[in-house]
Short mmCIF file of N, CA and C and ligand atoms in Angstrom, two decimals:
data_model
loop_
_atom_site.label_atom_id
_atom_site.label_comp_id
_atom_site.label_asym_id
_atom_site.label_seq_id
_atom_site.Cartn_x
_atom_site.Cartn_y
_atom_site.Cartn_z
N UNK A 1036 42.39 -13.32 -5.64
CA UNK A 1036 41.52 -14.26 -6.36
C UNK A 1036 42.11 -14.51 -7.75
N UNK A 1037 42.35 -15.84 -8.11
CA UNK A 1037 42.69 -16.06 -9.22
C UNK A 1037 42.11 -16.23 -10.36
N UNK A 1038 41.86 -15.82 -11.66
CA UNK A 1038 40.92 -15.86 -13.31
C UNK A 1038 41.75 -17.10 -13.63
N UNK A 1039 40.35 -17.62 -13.74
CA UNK A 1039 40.11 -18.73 -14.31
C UNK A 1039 40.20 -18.96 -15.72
N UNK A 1040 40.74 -19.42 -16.23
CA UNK A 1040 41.22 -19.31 -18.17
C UNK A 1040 39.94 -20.15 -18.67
N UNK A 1041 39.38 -19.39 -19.50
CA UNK A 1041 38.27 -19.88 -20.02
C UNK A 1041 38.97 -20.04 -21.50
N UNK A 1042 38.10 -20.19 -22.60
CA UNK A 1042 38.14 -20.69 -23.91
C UNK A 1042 38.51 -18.66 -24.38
N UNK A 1043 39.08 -18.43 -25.26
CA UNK A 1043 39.93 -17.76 -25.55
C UNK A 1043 38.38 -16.85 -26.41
N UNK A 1044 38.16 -17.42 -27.20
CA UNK A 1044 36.83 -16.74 -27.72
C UNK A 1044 35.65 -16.55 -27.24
N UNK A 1045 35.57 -17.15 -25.81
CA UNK A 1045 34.54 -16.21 -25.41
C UNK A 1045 34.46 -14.98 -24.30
N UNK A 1046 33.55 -13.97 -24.30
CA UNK A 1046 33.12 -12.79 -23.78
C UNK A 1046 33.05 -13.71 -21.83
N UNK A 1047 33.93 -12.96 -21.22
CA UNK A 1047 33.97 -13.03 -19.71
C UNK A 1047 32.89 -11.59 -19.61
N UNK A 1048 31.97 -12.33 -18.44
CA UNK A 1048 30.92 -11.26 -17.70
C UNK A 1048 31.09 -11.08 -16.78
N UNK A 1049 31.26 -10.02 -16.40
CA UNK A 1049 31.66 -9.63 -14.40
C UNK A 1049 30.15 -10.02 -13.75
N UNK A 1050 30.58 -11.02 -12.55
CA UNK A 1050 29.26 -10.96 -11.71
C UNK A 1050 29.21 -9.37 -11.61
N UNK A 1051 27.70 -9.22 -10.81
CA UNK A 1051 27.33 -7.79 -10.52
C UNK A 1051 26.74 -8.06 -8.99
N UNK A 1052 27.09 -6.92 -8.02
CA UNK A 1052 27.01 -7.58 -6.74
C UNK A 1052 25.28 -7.72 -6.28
N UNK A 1053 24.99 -9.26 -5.64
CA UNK A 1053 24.23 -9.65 -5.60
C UNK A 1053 23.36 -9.92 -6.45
N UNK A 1054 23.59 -10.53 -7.83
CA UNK A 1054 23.05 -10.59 -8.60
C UNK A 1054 22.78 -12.11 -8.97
N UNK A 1055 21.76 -12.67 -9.47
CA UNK A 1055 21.30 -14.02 -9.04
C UNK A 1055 21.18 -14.78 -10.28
N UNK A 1056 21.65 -16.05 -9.96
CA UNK A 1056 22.69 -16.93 -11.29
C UNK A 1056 21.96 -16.86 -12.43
N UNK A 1057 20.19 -16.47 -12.56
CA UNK A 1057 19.26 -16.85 -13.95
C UNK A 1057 19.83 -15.28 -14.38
N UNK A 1058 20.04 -14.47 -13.71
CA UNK A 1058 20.14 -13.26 -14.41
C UNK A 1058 22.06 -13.27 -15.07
N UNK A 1059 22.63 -13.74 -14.48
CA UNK A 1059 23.86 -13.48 -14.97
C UNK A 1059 24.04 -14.55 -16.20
N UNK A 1060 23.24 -15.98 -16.19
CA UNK A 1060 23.35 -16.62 -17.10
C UNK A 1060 22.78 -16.47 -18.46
N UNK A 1061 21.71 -15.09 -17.90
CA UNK A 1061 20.88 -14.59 -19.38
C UNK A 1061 22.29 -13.48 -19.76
N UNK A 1062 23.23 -12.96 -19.23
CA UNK A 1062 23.64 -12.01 -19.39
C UNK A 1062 25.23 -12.98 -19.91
N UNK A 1063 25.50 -13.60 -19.82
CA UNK A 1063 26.44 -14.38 -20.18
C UNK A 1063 26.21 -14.98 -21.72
N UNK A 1064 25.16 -16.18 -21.84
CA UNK A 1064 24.50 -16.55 -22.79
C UNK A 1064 24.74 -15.13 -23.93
N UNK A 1065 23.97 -14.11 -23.46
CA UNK A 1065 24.01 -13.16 -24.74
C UNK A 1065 24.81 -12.36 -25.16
N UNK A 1066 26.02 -12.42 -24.32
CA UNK A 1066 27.04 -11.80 -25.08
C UNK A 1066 27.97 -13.03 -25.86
N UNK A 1067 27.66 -14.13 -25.65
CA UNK A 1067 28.16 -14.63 -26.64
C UNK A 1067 27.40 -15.73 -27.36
N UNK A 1068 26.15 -15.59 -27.46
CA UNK A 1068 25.17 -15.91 -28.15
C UNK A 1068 25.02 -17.39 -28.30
N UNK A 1069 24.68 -17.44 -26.90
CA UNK A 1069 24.57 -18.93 -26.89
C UNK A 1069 22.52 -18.97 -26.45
N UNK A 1070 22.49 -20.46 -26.66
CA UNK A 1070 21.02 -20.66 -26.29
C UNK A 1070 21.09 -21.85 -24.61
N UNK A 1071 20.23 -21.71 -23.78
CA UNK A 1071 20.45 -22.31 -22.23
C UNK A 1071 21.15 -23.94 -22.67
N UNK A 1072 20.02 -24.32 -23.99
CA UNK A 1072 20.73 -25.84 -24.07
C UNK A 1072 22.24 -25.98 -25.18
N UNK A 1073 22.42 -24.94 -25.75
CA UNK A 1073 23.90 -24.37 -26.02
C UNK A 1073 25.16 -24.51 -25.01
N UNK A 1074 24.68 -23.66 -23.79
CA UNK A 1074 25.63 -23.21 -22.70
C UNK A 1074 25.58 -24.69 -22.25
N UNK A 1075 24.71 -25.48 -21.86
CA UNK A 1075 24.49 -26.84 -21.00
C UNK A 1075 25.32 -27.98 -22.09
N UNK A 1076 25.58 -28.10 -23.23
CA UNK A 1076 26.09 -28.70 -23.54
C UNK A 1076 27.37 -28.75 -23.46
N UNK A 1077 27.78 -27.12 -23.28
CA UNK A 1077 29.45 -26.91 -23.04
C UNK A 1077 29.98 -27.47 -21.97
N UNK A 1078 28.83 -27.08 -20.99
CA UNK A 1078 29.71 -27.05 -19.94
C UNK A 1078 29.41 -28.27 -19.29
N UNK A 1079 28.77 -29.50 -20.27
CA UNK A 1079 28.37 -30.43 -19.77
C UNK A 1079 27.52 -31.09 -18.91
N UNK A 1080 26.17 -30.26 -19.11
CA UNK A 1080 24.81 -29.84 -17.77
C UNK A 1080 23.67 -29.91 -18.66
N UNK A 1081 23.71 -30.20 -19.53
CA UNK A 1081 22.85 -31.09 -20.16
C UNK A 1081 21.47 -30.05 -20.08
N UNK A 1082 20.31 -29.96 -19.13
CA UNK A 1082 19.46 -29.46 -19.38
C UNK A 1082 19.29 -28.55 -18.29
N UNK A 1083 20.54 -28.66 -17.33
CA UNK A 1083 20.44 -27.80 -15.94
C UNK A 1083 20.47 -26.60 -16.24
N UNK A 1084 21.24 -25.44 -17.06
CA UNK A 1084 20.86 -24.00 -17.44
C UNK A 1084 19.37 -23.88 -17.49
N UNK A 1085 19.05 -24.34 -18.48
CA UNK A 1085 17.31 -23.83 -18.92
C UNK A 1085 16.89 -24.36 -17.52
N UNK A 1086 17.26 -24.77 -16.67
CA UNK A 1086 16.44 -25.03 -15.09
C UNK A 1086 16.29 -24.05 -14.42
N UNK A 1087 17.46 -24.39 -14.06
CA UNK A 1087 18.33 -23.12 -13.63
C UNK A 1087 17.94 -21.60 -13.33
N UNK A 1088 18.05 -21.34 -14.75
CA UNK A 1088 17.53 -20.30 -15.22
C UNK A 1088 15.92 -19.89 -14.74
N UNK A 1089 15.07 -20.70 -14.81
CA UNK A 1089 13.89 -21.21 -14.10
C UNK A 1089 14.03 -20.87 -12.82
N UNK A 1090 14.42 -20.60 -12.19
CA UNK A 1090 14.96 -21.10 -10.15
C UNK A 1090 14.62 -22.60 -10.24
N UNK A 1091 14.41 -23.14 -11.01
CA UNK A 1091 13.92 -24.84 -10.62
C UNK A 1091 15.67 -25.30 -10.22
N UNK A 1092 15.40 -25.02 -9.10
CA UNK A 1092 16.70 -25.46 -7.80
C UNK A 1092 16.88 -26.70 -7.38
N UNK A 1093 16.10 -27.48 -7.68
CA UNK A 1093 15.89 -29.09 -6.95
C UNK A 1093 15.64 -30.02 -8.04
N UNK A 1094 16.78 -31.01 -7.92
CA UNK A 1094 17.98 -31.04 -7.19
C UNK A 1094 18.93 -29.65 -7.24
N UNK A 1095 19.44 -29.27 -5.85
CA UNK A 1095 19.98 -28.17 -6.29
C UNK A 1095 21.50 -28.58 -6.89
N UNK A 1096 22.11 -27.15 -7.40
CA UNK A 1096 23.40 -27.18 -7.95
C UNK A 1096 24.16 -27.77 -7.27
N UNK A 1097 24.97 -28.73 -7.90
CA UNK A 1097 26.40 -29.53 -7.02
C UNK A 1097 26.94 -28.87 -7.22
N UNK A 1098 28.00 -28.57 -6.01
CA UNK A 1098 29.67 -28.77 -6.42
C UNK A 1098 30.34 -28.45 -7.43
N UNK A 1099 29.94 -29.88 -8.07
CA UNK A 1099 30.55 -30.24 -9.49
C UNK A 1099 29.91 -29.73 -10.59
N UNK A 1100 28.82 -29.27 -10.57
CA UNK A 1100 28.00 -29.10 -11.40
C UNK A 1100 28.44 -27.35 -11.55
N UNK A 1101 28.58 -27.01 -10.37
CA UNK A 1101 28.80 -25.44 -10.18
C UNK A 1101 30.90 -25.55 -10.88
N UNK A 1102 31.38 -26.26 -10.56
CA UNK A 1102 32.75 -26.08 -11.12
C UNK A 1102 33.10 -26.39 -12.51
N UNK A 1103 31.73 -26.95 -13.62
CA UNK A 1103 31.85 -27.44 -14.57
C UNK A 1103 31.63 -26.06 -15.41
N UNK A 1104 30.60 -25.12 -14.28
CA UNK A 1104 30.14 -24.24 -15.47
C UNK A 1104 31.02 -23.01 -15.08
N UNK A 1105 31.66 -22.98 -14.24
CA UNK A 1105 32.88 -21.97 -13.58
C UNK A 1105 33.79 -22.05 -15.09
N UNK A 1106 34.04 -23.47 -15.14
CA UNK A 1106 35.07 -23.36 -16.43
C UNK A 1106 34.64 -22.95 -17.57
N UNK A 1107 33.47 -22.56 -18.20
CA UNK A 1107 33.04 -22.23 -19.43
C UNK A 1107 32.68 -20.78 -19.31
N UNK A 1108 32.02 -20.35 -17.94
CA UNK A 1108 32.15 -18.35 -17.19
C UNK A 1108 33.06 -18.06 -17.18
N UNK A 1109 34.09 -18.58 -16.29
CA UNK A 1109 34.97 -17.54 -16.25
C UNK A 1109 35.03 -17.23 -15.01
N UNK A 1110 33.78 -17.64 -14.39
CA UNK A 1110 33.77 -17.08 -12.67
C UNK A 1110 33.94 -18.22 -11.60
N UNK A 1111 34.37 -17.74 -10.73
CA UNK A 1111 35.06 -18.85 -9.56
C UNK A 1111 33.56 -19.93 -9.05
N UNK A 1112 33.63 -20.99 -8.95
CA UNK A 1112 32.35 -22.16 -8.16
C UNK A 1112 32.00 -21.12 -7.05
N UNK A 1113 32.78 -20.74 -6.19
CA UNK A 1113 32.65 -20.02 -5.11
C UNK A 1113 31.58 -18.89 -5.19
N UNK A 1114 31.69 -18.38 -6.31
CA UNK A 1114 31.20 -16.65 -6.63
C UNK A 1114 29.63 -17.62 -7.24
N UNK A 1115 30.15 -18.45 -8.19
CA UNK A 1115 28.45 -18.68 -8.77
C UNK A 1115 27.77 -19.15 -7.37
N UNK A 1116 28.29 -20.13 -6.87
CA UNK A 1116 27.12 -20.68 -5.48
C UNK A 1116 26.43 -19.02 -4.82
N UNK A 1117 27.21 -18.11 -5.04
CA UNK A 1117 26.46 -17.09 -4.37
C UNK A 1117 25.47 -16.11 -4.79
N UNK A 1118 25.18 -16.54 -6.06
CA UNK A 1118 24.35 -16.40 -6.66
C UNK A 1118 23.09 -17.14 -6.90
N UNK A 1119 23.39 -17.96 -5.81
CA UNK A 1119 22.34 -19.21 -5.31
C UNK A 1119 21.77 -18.88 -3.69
N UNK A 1120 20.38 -19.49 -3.52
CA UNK A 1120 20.26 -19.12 -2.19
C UNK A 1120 21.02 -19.83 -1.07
N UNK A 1121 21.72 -18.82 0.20
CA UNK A 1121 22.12 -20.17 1.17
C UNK A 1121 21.20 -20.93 1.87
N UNK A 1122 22.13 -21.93 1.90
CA UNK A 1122 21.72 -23.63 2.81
C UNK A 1122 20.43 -23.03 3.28
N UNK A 1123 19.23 -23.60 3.41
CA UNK A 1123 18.33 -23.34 4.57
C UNK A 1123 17.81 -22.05 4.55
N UNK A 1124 17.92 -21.68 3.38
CA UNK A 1124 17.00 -20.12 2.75
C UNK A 1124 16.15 -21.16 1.93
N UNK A 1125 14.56 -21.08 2.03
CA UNK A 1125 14.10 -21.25 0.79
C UNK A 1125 13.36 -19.90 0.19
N UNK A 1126 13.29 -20.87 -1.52
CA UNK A 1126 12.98 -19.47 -2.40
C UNK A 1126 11.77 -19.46 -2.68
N UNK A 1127 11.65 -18.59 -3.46
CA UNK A 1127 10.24 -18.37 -3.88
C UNK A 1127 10.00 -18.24 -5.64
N UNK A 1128 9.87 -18.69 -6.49
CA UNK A 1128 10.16 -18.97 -7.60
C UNK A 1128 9.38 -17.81 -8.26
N UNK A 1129 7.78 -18.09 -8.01
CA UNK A 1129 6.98 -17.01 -8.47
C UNK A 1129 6.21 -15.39 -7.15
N UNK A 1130 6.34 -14.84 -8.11
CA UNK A 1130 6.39 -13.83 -8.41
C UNK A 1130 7.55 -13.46 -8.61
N UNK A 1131 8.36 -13.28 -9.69
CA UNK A 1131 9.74 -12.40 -9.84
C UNK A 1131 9.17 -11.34 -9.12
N UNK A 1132 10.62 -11.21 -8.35
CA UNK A 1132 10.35 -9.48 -7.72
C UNK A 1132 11.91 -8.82 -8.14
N UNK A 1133 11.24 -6.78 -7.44
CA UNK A 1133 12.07 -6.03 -8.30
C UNK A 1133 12.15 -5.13 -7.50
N UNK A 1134 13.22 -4.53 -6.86
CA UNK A 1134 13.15 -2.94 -6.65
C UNK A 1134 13.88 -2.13 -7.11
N UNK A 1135 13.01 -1.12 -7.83
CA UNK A 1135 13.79 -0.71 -8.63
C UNK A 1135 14.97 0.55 -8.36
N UNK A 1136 14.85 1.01 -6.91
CA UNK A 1136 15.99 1.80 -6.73
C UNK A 1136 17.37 1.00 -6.71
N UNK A 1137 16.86 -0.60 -6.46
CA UNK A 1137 18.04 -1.51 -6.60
C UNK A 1137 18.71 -1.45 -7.97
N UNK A 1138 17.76 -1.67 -8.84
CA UNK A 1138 18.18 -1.79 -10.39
C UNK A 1138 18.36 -0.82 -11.02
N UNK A 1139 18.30 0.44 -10.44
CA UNK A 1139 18.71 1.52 -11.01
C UNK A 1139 20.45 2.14 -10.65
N UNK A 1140 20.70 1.77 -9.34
CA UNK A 1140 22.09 1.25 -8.81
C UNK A 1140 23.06 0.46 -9.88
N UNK A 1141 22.38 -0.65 -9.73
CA UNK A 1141 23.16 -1.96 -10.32
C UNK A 1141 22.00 -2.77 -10.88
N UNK A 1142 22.41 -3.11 -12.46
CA UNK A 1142 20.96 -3.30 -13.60
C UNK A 1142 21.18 -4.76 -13.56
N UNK A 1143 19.92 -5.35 -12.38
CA UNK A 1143 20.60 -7.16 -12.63
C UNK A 1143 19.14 -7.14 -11.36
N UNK A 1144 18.75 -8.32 -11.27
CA UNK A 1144 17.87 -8.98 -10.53
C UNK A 1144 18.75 -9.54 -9.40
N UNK A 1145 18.70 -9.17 -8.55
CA UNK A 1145 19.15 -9.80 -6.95
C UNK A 1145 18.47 -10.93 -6.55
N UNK A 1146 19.18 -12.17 -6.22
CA UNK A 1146 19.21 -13.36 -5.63
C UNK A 1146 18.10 -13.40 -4.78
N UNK A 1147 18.36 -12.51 -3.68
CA UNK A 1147 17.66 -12.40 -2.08
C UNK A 1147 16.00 -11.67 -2.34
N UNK A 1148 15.50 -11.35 -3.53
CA UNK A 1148 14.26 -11.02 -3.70
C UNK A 1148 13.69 -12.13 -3.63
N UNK A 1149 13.99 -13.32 -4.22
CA UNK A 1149 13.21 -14.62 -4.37
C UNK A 1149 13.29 -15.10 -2.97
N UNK A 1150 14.30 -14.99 -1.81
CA UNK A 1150 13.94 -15.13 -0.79
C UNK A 1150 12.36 -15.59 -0.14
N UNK A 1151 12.36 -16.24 0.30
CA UNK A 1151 10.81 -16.77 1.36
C UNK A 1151 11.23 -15.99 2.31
N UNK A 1152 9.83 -14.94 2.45
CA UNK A 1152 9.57 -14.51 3.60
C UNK A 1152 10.61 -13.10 3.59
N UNK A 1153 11.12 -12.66 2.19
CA UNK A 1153 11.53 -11.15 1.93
C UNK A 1153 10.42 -10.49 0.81
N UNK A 1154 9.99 -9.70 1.95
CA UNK A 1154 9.03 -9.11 1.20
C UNK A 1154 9.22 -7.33 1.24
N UNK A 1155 10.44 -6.92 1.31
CA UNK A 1155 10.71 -5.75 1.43
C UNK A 1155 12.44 -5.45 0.89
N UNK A 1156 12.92 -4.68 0.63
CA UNK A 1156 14.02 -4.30 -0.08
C UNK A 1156 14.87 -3.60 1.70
N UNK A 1157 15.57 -4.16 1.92
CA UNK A 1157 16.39 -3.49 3.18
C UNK A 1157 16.85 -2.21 3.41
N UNK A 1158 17.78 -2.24 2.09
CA UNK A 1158 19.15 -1.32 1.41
C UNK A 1158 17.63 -0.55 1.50
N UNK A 1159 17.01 -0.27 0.91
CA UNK A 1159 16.18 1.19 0.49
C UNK A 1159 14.60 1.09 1.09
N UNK A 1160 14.85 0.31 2.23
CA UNK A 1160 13.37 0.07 2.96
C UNK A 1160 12.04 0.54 1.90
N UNK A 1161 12.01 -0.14 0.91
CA UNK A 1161 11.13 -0.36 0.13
C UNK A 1161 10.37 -1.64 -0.14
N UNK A 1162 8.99 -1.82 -0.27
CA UNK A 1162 8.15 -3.08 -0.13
C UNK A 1162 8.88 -3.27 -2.08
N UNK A 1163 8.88 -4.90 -2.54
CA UNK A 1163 9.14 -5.43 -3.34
C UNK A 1163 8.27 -5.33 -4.56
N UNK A 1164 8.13 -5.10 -5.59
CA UNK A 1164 7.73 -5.16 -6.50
C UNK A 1164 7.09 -6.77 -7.06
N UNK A 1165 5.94 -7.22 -7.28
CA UNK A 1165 5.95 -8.18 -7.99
C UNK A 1165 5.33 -8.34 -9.42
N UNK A 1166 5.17 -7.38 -10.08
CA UNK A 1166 4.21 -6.89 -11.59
C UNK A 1166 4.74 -5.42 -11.31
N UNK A 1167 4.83 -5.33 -12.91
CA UNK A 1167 4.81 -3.89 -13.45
C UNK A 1167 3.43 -3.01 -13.11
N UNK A 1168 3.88 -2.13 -12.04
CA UNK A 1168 2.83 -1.08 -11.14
C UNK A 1168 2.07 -0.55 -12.25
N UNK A 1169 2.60 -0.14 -13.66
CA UNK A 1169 2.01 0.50 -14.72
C UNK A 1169 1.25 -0.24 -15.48
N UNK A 1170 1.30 -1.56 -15.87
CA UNK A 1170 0.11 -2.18 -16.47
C UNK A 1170 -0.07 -3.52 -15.97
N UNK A 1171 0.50 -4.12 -14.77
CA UNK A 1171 0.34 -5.17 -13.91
C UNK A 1171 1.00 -7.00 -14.72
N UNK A 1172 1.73 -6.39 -15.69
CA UNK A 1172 2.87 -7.85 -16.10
C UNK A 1172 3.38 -7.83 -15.10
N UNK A 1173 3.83 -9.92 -14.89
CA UNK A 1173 4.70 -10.12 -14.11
C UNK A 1173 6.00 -9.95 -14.56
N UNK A 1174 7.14 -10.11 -14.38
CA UNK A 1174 8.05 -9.81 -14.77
C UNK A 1174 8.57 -11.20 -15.08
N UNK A 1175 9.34 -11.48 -16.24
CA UNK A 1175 9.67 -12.35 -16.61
C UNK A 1175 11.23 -13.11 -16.01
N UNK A 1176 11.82 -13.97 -16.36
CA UNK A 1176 12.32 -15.31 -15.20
C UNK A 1176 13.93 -13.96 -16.20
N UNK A 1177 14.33 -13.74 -14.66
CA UNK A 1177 15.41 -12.93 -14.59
C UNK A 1177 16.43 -13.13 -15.93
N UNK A 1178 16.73 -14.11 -16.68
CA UNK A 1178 17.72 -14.36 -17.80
C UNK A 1178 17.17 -13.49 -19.11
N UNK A 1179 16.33 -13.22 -18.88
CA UNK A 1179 15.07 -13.25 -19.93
C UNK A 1179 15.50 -11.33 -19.80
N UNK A 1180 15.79 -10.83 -18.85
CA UNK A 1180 16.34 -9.26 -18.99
C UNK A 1180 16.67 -8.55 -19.55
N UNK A 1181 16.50 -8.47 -20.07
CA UNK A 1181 17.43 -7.75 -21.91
C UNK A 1181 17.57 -6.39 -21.52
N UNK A 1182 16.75 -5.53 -21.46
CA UNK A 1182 16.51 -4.13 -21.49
C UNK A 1182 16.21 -3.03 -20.23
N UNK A 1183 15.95 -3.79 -19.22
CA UNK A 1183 15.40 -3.57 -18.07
C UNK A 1183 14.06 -2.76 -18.02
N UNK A 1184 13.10 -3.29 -19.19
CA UNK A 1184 12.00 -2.41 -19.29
C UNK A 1184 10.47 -3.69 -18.70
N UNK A 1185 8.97 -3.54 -18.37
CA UNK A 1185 8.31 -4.32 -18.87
C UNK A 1185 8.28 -4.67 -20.11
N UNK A 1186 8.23 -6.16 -20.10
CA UNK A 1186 8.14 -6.06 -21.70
C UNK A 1186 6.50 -5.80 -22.24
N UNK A 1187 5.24 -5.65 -21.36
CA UNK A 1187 4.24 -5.25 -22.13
C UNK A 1187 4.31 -3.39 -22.41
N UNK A 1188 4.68 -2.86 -21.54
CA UNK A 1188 4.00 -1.58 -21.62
C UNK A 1188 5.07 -0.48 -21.15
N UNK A 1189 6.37 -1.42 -21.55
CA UNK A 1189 7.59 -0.78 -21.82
C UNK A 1189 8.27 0.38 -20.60
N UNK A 1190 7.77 0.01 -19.54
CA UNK A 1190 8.24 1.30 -18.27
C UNK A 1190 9.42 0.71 -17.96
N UNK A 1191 10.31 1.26 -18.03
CA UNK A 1191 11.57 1.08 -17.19
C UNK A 1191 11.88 0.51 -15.61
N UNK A 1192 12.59 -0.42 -15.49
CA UNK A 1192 12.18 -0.79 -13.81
C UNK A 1192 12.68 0.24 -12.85
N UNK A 1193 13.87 1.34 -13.18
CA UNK A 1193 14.35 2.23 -12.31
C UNK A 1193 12.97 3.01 -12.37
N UNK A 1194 12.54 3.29 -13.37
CA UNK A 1194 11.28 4.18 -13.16
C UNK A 1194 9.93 3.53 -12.36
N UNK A 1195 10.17 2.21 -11.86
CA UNK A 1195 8.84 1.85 -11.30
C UNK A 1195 9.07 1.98 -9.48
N UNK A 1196 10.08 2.54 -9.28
CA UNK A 1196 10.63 3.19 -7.60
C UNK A 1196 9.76 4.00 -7.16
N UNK A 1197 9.17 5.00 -8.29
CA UNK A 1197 7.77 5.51 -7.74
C UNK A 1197 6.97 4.88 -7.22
N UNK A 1198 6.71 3.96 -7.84
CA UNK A 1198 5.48 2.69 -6.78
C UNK A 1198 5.70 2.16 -5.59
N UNK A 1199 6.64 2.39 -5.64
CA UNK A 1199 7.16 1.39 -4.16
C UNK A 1199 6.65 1.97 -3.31
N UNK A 1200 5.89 0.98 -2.30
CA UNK A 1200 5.45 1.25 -0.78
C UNK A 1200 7.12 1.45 0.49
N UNK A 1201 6.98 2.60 1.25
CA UNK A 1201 7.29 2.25 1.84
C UNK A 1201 7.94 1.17 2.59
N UNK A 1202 8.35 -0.16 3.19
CA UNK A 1202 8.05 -0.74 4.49
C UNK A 1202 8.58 -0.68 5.66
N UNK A 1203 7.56 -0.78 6.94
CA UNK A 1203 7.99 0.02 7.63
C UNK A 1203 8.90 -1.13 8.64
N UNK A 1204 8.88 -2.53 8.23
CA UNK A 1204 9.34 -3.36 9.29
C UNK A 1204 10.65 -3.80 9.22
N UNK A 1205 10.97 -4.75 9.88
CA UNK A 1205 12.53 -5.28 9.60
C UNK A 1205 12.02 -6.60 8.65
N UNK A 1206 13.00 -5.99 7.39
CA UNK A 1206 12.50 -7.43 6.49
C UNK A 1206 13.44 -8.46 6.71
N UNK A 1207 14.60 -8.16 7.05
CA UNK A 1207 15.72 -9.40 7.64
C UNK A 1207 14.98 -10.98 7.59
N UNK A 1208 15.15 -11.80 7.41
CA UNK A 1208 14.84 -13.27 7.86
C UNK A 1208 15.15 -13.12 9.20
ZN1 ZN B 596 16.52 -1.70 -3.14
ZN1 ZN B 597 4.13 -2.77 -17.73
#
């Protein structure tokens, strides 16, 4: 796989596996301190980040739209689309969900939680999180991640794995 030459001054972010484009674009954005309509101007997307970032998917990402912002990441069109849901998955915007034996692994919001019709964590047959079990916040739109804590009542999301139900079915689509 070939690196893509970005602008010399800014901070390259490693995707993180399965990790879903609002979360890597909050994680991008802040290491080099940009704001969504900052990044959208660079990379010539105008108001699509702060969408984006949103899951507001529709119209979804082009192509072009995905190779415009490849050049200002750092990361291949290829790698960002997969940080998007595939063809004929739809998502689910609200309730951010969380599991946190996931995020205690690897500290990033996964793509496939927003999934329609995933309502269980596979990897660790655990039911999904949608609010902080400890004082019932929803969790805020994945870019927005800073710390991996609630932001009302400050519990850590690896620490909210205690809550997790079980599930006992095949959550597969
Ligand atoms: Zn998990
Ligand atoms: Zn909380």
């Amino acid at each position: 796989m070939e690196a893509i030459d970005i602008q010399p001054w800014m901070f390259r972010v490693e995707p993180l596996e399965g990790e879903s484009l609002s979360h890597f674009l909050g994680r991008f954005r802040r290491a080099n301190e940009l704001t969504p309509t900052g990044l959208g101007k660079m990379a010539g997307l105008g108001g699509a980040i702060a969408r984006w970032e949103k899951f507001y998917l529709n119209p979804f990402p082009s192509g072009e739209q995905l190779a415009a912002l490849a050049v200002v990441v750092g990361v291949e069109a290829e790698r960002l689309q997969e940080m998007l849901p595939p063809a004929g998955v739809g998502m689910k915007l609200e309730p951010i969900r969380l599991c946190g034996a996931c995020y205690a692994q690897s500290p990033c919001h996964k793509i496939e939680w927003q999934f329609k019709g995933m309502q269980g964590c596979d990897r660790h047959g655990l039911r999904l999180l949608s609010e902080c079990p400890n004082c019932g916040a929803r969790f805020k739109v994945p870019a927005l991640w800073v710390d991996g804590l609630c932001q009302r009542c400050f519990m850590g999301f690896e620490e909210m794995v205690k809550s997790q139900k079980l599930c006992c079915t095949e959550m597969r689509l």
